[in-house]
Short mmCIF file of C-alpha atoms in Angstrom, two decimals:
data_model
loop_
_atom_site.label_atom_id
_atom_site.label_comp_id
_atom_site.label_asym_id
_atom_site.label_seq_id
_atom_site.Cartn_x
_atom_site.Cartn_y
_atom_site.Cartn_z
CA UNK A 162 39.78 4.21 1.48
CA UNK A 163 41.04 2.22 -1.31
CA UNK A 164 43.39 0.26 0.50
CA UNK A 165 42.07 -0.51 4.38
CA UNK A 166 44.18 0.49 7.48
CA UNK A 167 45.35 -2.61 8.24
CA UNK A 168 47.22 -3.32 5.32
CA UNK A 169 48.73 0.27 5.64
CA UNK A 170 49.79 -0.27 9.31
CA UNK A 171 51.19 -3.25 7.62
CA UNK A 172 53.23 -1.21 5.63
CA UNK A 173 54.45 0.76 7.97
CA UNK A 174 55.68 -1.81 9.96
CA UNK A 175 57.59 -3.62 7.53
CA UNK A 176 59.70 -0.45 6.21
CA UNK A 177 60.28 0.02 10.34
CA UNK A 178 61.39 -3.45 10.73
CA UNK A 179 63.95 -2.84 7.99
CA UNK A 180 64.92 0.59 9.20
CA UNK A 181 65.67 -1.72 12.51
CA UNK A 182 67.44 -4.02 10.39
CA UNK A 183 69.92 -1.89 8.66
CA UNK A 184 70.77 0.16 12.12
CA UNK A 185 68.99 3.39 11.20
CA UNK A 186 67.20 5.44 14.19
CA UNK A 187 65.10 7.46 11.55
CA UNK A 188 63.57 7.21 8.09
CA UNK A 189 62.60 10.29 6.25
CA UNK A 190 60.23 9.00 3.19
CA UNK A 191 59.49 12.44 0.70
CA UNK A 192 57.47 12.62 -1.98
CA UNK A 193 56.41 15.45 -4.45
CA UNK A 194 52.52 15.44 -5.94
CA UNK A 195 53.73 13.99 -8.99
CA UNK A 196 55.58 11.27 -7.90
CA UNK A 197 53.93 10.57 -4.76
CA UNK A 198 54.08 6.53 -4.42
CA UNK A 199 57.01 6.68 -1.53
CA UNK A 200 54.49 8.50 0.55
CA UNK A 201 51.29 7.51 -0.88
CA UNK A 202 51.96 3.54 -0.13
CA UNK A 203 51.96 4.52 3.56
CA UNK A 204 49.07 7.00 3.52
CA UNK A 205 46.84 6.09 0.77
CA UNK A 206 46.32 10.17 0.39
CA UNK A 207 47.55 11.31 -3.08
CA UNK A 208 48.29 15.70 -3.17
CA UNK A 209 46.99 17.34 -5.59
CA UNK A 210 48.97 20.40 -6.87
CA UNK A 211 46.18 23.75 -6.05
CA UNK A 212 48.09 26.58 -6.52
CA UNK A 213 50.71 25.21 -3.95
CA UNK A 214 53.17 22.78 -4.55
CA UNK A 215 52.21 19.91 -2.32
CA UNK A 216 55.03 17.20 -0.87
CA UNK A 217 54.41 14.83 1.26
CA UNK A 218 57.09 14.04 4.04
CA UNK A 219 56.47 11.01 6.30
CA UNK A 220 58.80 10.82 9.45
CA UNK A 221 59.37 7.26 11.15
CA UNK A 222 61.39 7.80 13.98
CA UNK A 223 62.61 5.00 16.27
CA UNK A 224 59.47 3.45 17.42
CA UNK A 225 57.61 6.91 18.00
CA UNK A 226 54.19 7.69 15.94
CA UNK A 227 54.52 8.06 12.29
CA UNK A 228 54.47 12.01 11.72
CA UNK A 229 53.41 13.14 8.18
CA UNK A 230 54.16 16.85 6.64
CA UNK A 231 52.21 17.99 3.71
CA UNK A 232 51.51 21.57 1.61
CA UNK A 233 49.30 23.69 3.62
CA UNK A 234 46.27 23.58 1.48
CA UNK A 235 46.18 19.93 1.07
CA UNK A 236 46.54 19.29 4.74
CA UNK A 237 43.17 20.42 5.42
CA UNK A 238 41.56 17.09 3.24
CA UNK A 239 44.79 15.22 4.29
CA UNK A 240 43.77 15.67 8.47
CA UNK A 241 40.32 14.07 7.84
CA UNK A 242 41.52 11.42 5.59
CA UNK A 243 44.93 9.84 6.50
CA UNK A 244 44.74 6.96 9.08
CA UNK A 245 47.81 8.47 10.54
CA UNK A 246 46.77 10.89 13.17
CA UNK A 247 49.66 13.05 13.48
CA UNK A 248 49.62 15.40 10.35
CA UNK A 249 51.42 18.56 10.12
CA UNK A 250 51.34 21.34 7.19
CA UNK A 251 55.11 21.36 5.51
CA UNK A 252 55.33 24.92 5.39
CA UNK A 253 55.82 25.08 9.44
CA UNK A 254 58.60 22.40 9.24
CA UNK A 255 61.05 24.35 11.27
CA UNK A 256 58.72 24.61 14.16
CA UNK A 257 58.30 20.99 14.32
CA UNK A 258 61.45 19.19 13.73
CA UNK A 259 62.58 19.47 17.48
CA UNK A 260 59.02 17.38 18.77
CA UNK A 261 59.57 14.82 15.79
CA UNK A 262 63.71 14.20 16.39
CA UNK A 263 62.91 14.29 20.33
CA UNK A 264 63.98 10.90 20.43
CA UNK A 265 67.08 11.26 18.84
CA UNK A 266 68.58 14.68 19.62
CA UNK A 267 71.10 13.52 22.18
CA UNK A 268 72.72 10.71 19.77
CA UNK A 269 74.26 10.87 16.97
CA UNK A 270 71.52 9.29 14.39
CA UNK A 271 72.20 7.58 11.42
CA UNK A 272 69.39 8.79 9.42
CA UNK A 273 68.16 7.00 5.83
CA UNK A 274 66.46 8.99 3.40
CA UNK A 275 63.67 7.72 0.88
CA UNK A 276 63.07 9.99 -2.29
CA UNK A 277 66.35 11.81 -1.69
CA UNK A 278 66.22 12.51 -5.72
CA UNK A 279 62.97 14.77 -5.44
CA UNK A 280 63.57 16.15 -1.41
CA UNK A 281 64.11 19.68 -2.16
CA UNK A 282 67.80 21.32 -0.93
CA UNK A 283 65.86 23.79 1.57
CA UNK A 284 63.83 21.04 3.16
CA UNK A 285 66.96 19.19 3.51
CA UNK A 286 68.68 22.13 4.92
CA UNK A 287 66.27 21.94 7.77
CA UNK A 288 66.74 18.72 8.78
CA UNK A 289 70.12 18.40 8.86
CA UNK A 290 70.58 21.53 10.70
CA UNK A 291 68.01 20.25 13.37
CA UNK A 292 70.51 17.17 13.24
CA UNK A 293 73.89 18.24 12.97
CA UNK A 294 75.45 15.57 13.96
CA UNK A 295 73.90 13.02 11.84
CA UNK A 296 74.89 11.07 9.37
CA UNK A 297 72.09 10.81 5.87
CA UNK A 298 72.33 7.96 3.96
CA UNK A 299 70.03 7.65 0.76
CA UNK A 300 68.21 4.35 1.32
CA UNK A 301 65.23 4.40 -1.30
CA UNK A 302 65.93 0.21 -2.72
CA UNK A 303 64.74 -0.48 1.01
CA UNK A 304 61.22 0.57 0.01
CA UNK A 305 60.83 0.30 -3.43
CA UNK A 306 62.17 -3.51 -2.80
CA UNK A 307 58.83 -3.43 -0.81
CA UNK A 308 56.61 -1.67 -3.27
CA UNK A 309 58.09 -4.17 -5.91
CA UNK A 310 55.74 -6.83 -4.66
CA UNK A 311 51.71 -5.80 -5.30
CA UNK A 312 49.36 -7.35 -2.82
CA UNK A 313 45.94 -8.57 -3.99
CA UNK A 314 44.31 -5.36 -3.10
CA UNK A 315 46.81 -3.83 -5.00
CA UNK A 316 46.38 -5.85 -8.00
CA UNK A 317 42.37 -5.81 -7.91
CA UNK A 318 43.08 -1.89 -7.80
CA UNK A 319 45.49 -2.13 -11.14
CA UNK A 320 43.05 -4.66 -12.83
CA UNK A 321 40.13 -1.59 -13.20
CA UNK A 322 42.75 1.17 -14.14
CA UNK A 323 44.06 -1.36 -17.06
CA UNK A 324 40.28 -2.09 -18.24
CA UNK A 325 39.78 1.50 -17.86
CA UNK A 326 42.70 1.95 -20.44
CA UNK A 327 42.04 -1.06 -22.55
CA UNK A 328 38.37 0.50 -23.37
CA UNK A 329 39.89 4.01 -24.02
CA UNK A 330 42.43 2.80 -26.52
CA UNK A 331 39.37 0.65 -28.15
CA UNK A 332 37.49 3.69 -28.66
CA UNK A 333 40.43 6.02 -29.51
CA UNK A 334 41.14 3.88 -32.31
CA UNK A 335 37.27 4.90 -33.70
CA UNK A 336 37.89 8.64 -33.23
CA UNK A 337 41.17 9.36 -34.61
CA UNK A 338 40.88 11.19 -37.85
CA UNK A 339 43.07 12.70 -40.03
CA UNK A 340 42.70 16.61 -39.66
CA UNK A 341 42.59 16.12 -35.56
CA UNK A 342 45.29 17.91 -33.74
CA UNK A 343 47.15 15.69 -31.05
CA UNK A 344 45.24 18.01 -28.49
CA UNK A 345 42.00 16.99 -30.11
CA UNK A 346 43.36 13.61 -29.09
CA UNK A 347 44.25 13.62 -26.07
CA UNK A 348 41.29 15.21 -25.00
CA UNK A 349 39.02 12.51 -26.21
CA UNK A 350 41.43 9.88 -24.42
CA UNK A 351 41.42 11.81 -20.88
CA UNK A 352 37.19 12.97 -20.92
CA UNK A 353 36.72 8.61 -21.76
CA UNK A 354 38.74 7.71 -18.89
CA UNK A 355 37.72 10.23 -16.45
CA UNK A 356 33.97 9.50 -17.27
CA UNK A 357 34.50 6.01 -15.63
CA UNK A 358 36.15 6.87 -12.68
CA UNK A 359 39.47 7.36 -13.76
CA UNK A 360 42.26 9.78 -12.52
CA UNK A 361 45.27 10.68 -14.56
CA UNK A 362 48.49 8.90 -13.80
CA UNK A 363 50.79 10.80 -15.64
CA UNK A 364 50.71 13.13 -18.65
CA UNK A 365 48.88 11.71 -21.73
CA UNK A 366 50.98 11.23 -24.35
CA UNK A 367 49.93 11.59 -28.05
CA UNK A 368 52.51 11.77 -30.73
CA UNK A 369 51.85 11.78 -34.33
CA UNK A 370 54.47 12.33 -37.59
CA UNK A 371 57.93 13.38 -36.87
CA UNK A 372 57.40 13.88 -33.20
CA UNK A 373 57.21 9.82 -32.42
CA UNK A 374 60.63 9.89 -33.18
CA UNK A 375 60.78 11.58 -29.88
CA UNK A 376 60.71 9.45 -26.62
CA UNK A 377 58.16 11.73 -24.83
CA UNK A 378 56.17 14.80 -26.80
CA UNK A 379 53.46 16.77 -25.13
CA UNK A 380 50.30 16.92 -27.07
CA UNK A 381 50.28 19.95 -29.61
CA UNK A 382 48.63 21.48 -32.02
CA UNK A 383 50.00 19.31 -34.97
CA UNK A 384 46.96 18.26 -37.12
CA UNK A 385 47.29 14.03 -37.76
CA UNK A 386 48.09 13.23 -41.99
CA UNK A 387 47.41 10.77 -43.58
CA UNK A 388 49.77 8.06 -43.37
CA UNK A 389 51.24 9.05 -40.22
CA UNK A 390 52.03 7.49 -37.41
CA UNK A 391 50.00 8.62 -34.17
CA UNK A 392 51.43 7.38 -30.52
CA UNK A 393 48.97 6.74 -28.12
CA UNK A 394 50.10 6.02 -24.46
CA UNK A 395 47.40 6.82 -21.55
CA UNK A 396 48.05 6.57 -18.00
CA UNK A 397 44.67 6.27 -16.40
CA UNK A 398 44.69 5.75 -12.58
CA UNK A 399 42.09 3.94 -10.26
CA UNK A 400 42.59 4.78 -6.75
CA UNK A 401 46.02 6.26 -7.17
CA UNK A 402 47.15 3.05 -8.89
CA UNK A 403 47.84 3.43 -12.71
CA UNK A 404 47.92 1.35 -15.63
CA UNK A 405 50.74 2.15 -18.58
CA UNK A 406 49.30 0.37 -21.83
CA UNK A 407 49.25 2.21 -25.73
CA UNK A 408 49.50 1.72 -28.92
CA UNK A 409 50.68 3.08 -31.91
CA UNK A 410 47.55 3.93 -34.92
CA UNK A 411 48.45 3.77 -38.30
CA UNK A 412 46.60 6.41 -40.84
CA UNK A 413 45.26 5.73 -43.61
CA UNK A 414 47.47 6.28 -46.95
CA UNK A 415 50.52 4.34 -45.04
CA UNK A 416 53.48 2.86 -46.59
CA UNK A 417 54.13 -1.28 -46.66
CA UNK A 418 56.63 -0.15 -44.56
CA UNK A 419 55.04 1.35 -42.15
CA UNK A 420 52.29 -1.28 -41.92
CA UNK A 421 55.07 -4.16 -41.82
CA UNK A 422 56.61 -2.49 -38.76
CA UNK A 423 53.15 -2.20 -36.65
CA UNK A 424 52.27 -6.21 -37.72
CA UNK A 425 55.37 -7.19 -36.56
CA UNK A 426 55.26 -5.08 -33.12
CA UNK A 427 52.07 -6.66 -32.30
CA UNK A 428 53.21 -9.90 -33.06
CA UNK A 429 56.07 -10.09 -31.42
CA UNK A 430 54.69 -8.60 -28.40
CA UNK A 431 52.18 -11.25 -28.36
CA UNK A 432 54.65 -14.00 -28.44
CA UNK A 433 56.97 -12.45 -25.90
CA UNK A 434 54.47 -11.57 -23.04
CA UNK A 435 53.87 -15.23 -22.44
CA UNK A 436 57.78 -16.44 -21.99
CA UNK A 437 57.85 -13.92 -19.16
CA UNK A 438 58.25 -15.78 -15.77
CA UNK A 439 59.14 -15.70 -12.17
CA UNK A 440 62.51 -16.97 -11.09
CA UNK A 441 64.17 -15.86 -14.80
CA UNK A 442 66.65 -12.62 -15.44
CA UNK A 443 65.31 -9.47 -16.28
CA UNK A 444 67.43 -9.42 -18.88
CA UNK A 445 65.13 -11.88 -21.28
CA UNK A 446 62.75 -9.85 -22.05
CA UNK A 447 65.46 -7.13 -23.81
CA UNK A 448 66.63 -10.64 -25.44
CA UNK A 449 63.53 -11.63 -26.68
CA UNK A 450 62.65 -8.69 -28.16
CA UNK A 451 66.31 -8.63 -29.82
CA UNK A 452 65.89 -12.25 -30.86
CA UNK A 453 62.64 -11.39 -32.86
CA UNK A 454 63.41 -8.16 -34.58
CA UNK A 455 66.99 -8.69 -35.81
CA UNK A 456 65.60 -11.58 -38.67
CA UNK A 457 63.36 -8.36 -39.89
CA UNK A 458 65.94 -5.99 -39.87
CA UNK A 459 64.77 -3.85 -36.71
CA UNK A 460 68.33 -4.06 -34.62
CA UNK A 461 68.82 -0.87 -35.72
CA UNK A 462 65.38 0.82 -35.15
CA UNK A 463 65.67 -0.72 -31.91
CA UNK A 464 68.91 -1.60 -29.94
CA UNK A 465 70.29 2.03 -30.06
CA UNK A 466 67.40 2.95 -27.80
CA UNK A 467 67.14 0.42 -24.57
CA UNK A 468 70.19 1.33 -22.72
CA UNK A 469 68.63 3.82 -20.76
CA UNK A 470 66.17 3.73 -18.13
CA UNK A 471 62.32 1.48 -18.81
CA UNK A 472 64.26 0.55 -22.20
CA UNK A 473 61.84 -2.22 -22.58
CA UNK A 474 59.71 -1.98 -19.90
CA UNK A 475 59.35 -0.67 -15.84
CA UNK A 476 57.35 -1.52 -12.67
CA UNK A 477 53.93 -0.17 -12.44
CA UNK A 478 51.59 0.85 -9.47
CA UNK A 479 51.54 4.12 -7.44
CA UNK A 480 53.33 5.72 -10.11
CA UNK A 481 53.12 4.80 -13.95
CA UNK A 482 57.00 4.46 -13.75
CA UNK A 483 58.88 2.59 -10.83
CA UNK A 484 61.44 0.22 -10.11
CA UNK A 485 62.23 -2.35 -11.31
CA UNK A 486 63.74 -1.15 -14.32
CA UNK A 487 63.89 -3.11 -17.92
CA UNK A 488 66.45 -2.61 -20.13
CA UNK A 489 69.23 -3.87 -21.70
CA UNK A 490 71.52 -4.11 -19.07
CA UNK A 491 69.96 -4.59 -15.54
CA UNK A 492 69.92 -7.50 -14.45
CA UNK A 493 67.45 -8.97 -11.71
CA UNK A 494 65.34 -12.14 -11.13
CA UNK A 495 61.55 -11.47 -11.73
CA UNK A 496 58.99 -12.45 -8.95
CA UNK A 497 55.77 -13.18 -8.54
CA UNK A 498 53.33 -10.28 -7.61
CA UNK A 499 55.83 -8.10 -9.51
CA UNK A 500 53.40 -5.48 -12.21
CA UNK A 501 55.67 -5.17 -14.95
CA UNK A 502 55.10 -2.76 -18.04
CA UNK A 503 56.20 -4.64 -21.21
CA UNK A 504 57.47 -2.14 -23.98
CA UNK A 505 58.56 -2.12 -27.84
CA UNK A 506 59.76 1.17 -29.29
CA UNK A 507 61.36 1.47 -32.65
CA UNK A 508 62.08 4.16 -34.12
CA UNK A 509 63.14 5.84 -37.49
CA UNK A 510 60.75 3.88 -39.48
CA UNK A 511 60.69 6.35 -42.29
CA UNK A 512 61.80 9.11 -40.03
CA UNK A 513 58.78 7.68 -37.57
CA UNK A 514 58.20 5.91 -34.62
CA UNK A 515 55.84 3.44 -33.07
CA UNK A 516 55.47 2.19 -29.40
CA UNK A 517 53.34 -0.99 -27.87
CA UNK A 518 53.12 -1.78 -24.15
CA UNK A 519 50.96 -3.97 -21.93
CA UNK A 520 51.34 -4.17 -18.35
CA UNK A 521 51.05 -7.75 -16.70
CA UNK A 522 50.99 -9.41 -13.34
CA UNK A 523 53.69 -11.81 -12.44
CA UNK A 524 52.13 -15.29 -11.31
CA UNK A 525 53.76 -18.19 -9.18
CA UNK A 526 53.80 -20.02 -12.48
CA UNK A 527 54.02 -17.27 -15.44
CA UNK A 528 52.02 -14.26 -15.58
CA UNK A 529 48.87 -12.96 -16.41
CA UNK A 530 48.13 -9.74 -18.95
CA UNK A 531 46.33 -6.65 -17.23
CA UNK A 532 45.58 -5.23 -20.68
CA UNK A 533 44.48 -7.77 -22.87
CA UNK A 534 42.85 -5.41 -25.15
CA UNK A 535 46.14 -5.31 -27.53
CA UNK A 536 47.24 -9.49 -26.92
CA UNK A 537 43.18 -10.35 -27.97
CA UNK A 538 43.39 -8.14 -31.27
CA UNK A 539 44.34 -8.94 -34.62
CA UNK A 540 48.33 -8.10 -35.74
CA UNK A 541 46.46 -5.18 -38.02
CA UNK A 542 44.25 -3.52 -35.37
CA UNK A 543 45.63 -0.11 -34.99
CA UNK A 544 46.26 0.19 -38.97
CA UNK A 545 43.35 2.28 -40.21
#
């Protein structure tokens, strides 16, 4: 068990106490096997999609037991592994909802729901006709407030998947070659990572040419040129937490342009990641990056593209992606034990792209870099 039971039952008390708090007599926490951190925080069990599709439901009701639901083949591992002792395959849901709302059949329950965005509309449909007269109320800030704040365990845990990455994208940078397809790629980037110990977080990302200009590609079988640009942003995971750290590799045969833009993106990156500090807005980090790119004419490779969601960066841990949110218009004070994924995209660089991110810890006093890999490197190291 990665993280020990203590420090789960921990968990689970706290989101009780604020289910207490906020006058709710149940909490219904879902999860889906590829975003699983709602449920895997309490569980420390991760599904893994086998031919099923494989939630994960956790069911805090009152102060009864903790009741988790999960896909039928995955509850077999799921039994002998979770802490919890109450586990329950999903597929049988109906039969089980009148044991689990027991304690509140006879009122009428106020009932907050955490992953209300992935809980699917037939699952839903089950509960609430079990519970007719209550009232649902999506609640998911109340947790990932929670999840916001990495313990030490959690860090230690986040520290191996980010030198896990940072040795991947040293080697990468070795075997990319001109005549590889982004497959090719990929492949090389996933077999490193899984050879020392590493799961995949989320799909590996490897863009090259015209497809950087998109903000997510799946790899294909587009053969690297010379003088492209190729995108490199892995996702390994170490005990279901994940590190979100890439690059962006130059080719040989490369415009000034081109090479100006990835100098630049380093360096700025590198002089940004160390203003970052507890007790400041969110907001700075958009602002830095803005400050630094608009005296080399980047505003417009750059700005049009950080309004939407992890704009400039997100939280990091059970899932590559969670709150909080960086962009250019959120606004929210940073604190310490936040893991915060720092991210500079710019785009239409001769009809291009390029991305760098690092993910670092937030200290009582600054922070401190998971991936140091890219911040220890020369401005030049990803041009070939």
């Amino acid at each position: 068990m990665a993280i020990n039971k203590l420090e789960l039952a921990e968990r689970l008390a706290s989101i009780r106490e604020k289910m207490h708090e906020e006058n709710f007599n149940a909490l219904i926490i879902y999860s889906d096997e590829y975003r699983s951190g709602n449920t895997t925080y309490f569980t420390d069990y991760k599904p893994i999609n086998v031919i099923e599709e494989s939630p994960q439901v956790i069911f805090v009701v009152e102060d009864a037991d903790p009741v988790v639901m999960i896909g039928r083949l995955n509850a077999y591992a799921a039994k002998e592994t979770i802490w919890i002792d109450d586990v329950r395959p999903i597929h049988e849901i109906d039969q089980h909802l009148d044991f689990i709302f027991k304690p509140i059949k006879s009122k009428k329950p106020k009932i907050g729901i955490i992953g209300d965005n992935l809980l699917p509309v037939k699952t839903f449909n089950s509960i609430k006709d079990n519970l007719s007269a209550a009232e649902f109320i999506s609640c998911g800030e109340m947790l990932s407030e929670i999840r916001a704040i990495k313990s030490p365990a959690e860090i230690e845990l986040m520290r191996k998947a980010a030198g896990i990455n940072d040795y991947v994208l040293s080697e990468i940078i070795h075997k990319c070659k001109a005549g590889m397809t982004e497959v090719e790629v990929a492949a090389e980037a996933e077999y490193l990572g899984r050879k020392m110990g590493a799961d995949i977080g989320s799909a590996t990302v490897i863009m090259s040419g015209p497809n950087t200009n998109y903000p997510a590609w799946r790899p294909s079988q587009r053969k690297i040129q010379e003088g492209d640009f190729v995108m490199i942003d892995f996702n390994p995971s170490y005990e279901h937490y994940c590190n979100d750290s890439g690059f962006t590799i130059l080719m040989p045969g490369s415009s000034d342009a081109k090479k100006k833009s990835v100098v630049s993106c380093h360096n700025i990156i590198k002089e940004i990641v160390p203003l970052i500090k507890p007790g400041t807005s969110s907001l700075t980090v958009y602002e830095y990056m803005l400050e630094k790119l608009e005296p080399l004419g980047y505003s417009d490779n750059f700005t049009p593209y950080v309004s939407g969601r992890r704009g400039v960066g997100h939280g990091v841990g059970l899932d590559v992606v969670e709150d909080p949110d960086l962009n250019s218009s959120l606004d929210f004070e940073i604190q310490p034990g936040m893991t915060l994924a720092i991210k500079l995209d710019l785009h239409n660089i001769e009809s291009q792209g390029s991305r760098i991110e690092v993910v670092t810890e937030i200290t009582e006093d600054g922070n401190i870099p998971m991936n140091k890999l890219i911040l220890e490197e020369s401005n030049d190291y990803s041009i070939l």
